[in-house]
PDB file of C-alpha atoms in Angstrom:
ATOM      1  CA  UNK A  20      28.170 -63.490 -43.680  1.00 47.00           C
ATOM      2  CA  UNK A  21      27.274 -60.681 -45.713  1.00 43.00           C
ATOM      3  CA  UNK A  22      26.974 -63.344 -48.697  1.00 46.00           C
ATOM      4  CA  UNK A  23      24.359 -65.190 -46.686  1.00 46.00           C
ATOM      5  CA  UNK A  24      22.402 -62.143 -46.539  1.00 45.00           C
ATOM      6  CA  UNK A  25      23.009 -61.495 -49.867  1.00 44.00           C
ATOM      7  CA  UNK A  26      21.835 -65.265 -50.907  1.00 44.00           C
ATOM      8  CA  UNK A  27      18.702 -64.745 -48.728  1.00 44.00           C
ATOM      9  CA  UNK A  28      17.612 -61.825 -49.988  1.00 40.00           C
ATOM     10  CA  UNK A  29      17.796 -63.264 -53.837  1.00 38.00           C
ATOM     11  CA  UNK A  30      16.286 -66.446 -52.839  1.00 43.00           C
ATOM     12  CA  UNK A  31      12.965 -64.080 -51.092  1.00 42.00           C
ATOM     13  CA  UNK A  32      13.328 -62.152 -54.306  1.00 40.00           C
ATOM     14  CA  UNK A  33      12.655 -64.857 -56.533  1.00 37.00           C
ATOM     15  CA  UNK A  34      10.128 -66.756 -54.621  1.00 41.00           C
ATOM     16  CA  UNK A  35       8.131 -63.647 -54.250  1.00 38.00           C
ATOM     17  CA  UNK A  36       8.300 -62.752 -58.303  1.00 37.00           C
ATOM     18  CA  UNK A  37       7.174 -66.373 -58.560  1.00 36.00           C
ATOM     19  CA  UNK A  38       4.091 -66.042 -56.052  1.00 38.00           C
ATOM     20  CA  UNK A  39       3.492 -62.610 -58.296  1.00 35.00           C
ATOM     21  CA  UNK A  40       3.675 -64.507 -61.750  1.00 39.00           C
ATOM     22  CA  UNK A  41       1.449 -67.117 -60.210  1.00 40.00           C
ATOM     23  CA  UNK A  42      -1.181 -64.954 -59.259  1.00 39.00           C
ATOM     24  CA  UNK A  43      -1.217 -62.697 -62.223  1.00 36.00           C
ATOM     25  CA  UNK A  44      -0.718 -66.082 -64.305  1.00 38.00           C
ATOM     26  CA  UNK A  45      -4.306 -67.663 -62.552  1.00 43.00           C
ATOM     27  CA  UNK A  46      -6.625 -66.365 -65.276  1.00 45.00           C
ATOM     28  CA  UNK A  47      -5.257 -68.617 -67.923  1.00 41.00           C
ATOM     29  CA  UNK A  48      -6.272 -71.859 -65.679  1.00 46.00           C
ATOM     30  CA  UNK A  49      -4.874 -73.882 -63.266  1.00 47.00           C
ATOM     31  CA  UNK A  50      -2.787 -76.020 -65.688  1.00 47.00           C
ATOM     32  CA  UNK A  51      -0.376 -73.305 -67.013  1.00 46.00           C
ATOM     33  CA  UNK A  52      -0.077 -71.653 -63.513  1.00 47.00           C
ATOM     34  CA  UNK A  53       1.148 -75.075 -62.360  1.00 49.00           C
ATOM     35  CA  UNK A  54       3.369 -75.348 -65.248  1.00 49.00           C
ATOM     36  CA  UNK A  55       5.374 -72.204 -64.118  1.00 53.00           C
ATOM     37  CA  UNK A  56       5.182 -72.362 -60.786  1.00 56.00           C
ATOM     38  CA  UNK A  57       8.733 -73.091 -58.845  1.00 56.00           C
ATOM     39  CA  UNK A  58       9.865 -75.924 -56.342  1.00 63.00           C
ATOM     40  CA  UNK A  59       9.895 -74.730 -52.468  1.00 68.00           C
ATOM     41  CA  UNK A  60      12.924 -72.963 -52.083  1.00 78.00           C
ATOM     42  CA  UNK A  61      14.677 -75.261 -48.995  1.00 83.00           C
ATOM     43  CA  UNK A  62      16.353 -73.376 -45.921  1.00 92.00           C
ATOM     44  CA  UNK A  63      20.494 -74.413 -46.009  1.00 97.00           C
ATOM     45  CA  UNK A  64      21.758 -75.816 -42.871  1.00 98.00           C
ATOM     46  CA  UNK A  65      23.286 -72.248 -42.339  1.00 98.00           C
ATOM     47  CA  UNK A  66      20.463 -70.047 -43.047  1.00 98.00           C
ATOM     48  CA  UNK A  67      18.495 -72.954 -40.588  1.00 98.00           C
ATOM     49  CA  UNK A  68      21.104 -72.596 -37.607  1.00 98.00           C
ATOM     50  CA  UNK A  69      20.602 -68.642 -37.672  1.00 98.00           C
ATOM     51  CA  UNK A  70      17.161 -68.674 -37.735  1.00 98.00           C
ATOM     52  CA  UNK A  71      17.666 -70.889 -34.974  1.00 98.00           C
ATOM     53  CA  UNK A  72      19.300 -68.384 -33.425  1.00 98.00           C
ATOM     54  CA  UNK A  73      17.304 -65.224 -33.630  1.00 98.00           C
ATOM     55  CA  UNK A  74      14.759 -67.441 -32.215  1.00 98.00           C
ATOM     56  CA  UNK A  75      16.618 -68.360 -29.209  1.00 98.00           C
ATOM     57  CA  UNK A  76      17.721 -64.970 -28.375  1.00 98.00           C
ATOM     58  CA  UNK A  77      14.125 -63.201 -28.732  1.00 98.00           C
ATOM     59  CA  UNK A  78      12.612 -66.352 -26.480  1.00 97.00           C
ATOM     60  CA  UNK A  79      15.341 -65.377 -23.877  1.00 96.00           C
ATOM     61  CA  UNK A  80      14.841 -61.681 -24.380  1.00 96.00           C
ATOM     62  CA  UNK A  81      10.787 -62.276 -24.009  1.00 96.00           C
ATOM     63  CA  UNK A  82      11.779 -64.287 -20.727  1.00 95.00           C
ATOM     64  CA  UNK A  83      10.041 -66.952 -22.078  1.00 95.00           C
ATOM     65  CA  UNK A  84      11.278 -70.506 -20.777  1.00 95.00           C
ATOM     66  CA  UNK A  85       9.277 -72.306 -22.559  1.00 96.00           C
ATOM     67  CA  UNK A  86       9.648 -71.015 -26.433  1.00 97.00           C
ATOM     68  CA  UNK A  87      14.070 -71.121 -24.925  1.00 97.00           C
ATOM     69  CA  UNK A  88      13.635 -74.836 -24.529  1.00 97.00           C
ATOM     70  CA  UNK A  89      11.827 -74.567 -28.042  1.00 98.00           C
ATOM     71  CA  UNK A  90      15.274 -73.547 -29.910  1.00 98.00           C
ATOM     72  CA  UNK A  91      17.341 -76.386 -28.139  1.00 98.00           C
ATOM     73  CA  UNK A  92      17.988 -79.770 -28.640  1.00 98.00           C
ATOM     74  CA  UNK A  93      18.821 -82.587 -26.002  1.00 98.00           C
ATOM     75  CA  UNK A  94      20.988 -83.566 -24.493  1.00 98.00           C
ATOM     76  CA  UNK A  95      22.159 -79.557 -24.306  1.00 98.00           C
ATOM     77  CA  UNK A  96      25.688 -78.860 -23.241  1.00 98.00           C
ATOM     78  CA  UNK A  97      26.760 -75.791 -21.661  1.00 97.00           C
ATOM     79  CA  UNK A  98      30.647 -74.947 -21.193  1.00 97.00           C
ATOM     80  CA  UNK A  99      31.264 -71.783 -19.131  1.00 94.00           C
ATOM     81  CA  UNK A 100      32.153 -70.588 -15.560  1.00 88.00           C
ATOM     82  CA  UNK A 101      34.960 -72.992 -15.412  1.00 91.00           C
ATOM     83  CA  UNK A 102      32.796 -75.937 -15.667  1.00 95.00           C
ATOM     84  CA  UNK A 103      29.839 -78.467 -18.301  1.00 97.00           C
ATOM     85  CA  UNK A 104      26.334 -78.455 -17.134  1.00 96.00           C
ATOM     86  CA  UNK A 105      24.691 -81.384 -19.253  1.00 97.00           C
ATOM     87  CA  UNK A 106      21.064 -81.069 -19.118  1.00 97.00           C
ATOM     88  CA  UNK A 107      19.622 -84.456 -20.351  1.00 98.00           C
ATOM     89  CA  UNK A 108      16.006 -83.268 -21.466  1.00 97.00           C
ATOM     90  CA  UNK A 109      13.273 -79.793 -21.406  1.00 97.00           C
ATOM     91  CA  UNK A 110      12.780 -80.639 -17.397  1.00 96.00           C
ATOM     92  CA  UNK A 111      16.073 -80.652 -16.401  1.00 96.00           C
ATOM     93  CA  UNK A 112      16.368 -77.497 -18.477  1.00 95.00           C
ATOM     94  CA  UNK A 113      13.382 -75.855 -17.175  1.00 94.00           C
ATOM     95  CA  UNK A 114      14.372 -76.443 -13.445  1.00 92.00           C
ATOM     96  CA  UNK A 115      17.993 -75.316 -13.667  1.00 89.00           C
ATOM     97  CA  UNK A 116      17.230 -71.656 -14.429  1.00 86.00           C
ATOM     98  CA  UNK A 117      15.059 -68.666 -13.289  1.00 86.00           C
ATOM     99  CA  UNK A 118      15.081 -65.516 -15.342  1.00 82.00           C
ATOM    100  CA  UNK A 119      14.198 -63.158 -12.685  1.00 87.00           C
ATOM    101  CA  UNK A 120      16.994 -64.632 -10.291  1.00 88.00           C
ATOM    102  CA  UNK A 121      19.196 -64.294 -13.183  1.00 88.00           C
ATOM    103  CA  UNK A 122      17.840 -60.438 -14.044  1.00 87.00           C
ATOM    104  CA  UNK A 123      18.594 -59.822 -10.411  1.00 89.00           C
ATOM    105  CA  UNK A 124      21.596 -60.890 -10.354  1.00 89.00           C
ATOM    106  CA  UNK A 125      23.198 -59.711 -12.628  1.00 89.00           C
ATOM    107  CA  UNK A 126      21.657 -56.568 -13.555  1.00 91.00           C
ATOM    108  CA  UNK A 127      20.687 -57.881 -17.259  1.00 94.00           C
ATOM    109  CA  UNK A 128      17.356 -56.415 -18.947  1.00 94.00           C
ATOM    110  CA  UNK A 129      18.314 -57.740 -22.529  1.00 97.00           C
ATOM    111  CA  UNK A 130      20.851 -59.547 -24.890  1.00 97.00           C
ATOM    112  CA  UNK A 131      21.477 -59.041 -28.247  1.00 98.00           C
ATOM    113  CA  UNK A 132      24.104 -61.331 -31.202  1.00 98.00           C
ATOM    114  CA  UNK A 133      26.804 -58.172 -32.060  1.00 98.00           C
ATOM    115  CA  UNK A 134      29.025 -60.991 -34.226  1.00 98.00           C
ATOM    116  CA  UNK A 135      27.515 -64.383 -35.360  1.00 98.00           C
ATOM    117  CA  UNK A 136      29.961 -66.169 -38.018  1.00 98.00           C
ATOM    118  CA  UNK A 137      29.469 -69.649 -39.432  1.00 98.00           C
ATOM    119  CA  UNK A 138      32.725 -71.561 -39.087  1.00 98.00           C
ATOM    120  CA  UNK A 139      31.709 -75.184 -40.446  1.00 97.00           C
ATOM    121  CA  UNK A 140      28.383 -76.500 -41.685  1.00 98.00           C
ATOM    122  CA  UNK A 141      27.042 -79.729 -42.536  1.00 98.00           C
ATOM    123  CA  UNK A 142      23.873 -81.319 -43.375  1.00 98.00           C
ATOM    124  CA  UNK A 143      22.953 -81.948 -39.528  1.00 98.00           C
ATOM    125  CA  UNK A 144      25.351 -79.357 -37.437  1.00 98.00           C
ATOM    126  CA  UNK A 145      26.615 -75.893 -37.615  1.00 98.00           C
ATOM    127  CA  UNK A 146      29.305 -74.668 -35.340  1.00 98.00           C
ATOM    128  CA  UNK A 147      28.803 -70.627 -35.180  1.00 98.00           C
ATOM    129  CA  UNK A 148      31.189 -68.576 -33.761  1.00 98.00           C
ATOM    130  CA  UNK A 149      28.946 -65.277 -31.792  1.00 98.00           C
ATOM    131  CA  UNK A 150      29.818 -62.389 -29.876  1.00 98.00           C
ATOM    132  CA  UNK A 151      26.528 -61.463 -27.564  1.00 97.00           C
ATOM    133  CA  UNK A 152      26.057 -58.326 -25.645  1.00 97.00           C
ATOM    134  CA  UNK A 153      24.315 -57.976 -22.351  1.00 97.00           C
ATOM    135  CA  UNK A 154      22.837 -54.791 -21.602  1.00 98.00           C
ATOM    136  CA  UNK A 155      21.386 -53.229 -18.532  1.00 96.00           C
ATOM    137  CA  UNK A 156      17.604 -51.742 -18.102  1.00 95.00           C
ATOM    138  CA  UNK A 157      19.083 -47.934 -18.856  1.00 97.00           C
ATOM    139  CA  UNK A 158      20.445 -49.590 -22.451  1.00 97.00           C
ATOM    140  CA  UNK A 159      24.167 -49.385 -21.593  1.00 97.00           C
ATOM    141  CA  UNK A 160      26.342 -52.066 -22.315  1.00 98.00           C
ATOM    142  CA  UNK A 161      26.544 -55.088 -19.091  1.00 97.00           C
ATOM    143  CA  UNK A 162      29.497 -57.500 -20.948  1.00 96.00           C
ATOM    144  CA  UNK A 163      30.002 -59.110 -24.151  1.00 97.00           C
ATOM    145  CA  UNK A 164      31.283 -62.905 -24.616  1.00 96.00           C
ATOM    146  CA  UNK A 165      32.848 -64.508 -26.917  1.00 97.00           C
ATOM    147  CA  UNK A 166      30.896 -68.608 -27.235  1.00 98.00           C
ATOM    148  CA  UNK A 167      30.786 -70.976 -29.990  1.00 98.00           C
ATOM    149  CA  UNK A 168      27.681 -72.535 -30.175  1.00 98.00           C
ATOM    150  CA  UNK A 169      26.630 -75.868 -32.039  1.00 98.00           C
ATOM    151  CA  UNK A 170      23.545 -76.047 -33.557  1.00 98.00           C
ATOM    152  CA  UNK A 171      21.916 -79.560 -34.819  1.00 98.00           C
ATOM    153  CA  UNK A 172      19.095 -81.336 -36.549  1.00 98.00           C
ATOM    154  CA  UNK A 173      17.637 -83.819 -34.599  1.00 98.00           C
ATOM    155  CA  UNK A 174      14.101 -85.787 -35.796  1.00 97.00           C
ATOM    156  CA  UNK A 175      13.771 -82.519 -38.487  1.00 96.00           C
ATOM    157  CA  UNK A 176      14.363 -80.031 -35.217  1.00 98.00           C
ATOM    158  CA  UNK A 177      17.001 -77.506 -35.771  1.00 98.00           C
ATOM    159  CA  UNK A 178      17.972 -76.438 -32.311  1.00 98.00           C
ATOM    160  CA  UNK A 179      21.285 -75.473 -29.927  1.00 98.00           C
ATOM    161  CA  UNK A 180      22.613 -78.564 -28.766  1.00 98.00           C
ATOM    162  CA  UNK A 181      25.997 -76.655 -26.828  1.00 98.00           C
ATOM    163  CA  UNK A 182      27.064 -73.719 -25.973  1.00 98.00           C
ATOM    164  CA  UNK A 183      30.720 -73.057 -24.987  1.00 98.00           C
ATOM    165  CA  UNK A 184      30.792 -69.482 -23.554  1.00 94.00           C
ATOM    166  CA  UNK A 185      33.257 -67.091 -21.708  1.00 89.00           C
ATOM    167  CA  UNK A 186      30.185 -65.318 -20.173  1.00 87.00           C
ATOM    168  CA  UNK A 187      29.295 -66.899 -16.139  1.00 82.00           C
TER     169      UNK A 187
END
């Protein structure tokens, strides 16, 4: 993981000393800025699937149903409580849960990833291993759970297609 982050970092690095040599390289005319200027950088399946991922957890931290549905893809899959919920498409989605109901009953205010490992990766799907943490409104600590979750490209879309989870 670390690596990742390391490989990030140098990829920003360099694509922001390019967008610097660019614009101090403008004077000399549009041809020789061209010349030197560097291919978009393109986003690995991992780095995709984790961006995926910090965008699902701050839609479902913002309570916001709509930018949740955003970060998935259909059908979506859910394994947990003993049982699969298959949710076909956004609607069924959308009408299967209520934030507040869920707030209220179970005493959550926020979640948060503690442990978020890649464990395979291809071109289309990444299967990441997370530990997420629940916490209450005071900031102490509700659960954590173990899931896997599976993360594809679908029509260009990188989004969680299923979740298998120890949480209820």
């Amino acid at each position: 993981m670390r690596a990742l982050h390391g490989a990030r970092f140098v990829a920003r690095s360099v694509h922001a000393l390019l967008l610097v040599s660019s614009a101090l390289l403008a004077p000399l005319g549009p041809s020789h800025a061209d010349e030197l200027a560097a291919p978009a950088i393109e986003e690995s399946p991992e780095q995709a699937a984790l961006g995926t991922l910090d965008a699902f957890m701050a839609a479902f931290n913002a309570r916001d149903v709509e930018a949740w549905i955003g970060t998935l893809n259909f059908p979506h899959v859910r394994i947990a409580s003993g049982g699969v919920a298959v949710f076909p498409d956004a609607a069924a989605f959308r009408n299967n849960f209520e934030f507040a109901r869920f707030a209220e009953q179970t005493g959550w205010s926020r979640s948060e990833w503690s442990e978020r490992h890649v464990v395979h990766a291809g071109p289309a799907k990444v299967h990441v291993a997370v530990v997420f943490t629940r916490f209450r409104e005071d900031g102490s600590v509700l659960a954590r759970y173990e899931s896997l979750y599976v993360v594809t490209k679908q029509d260009g879309h990188w989004g969680v297609q299923a979740r298998s989870s120890y949480a209820p």
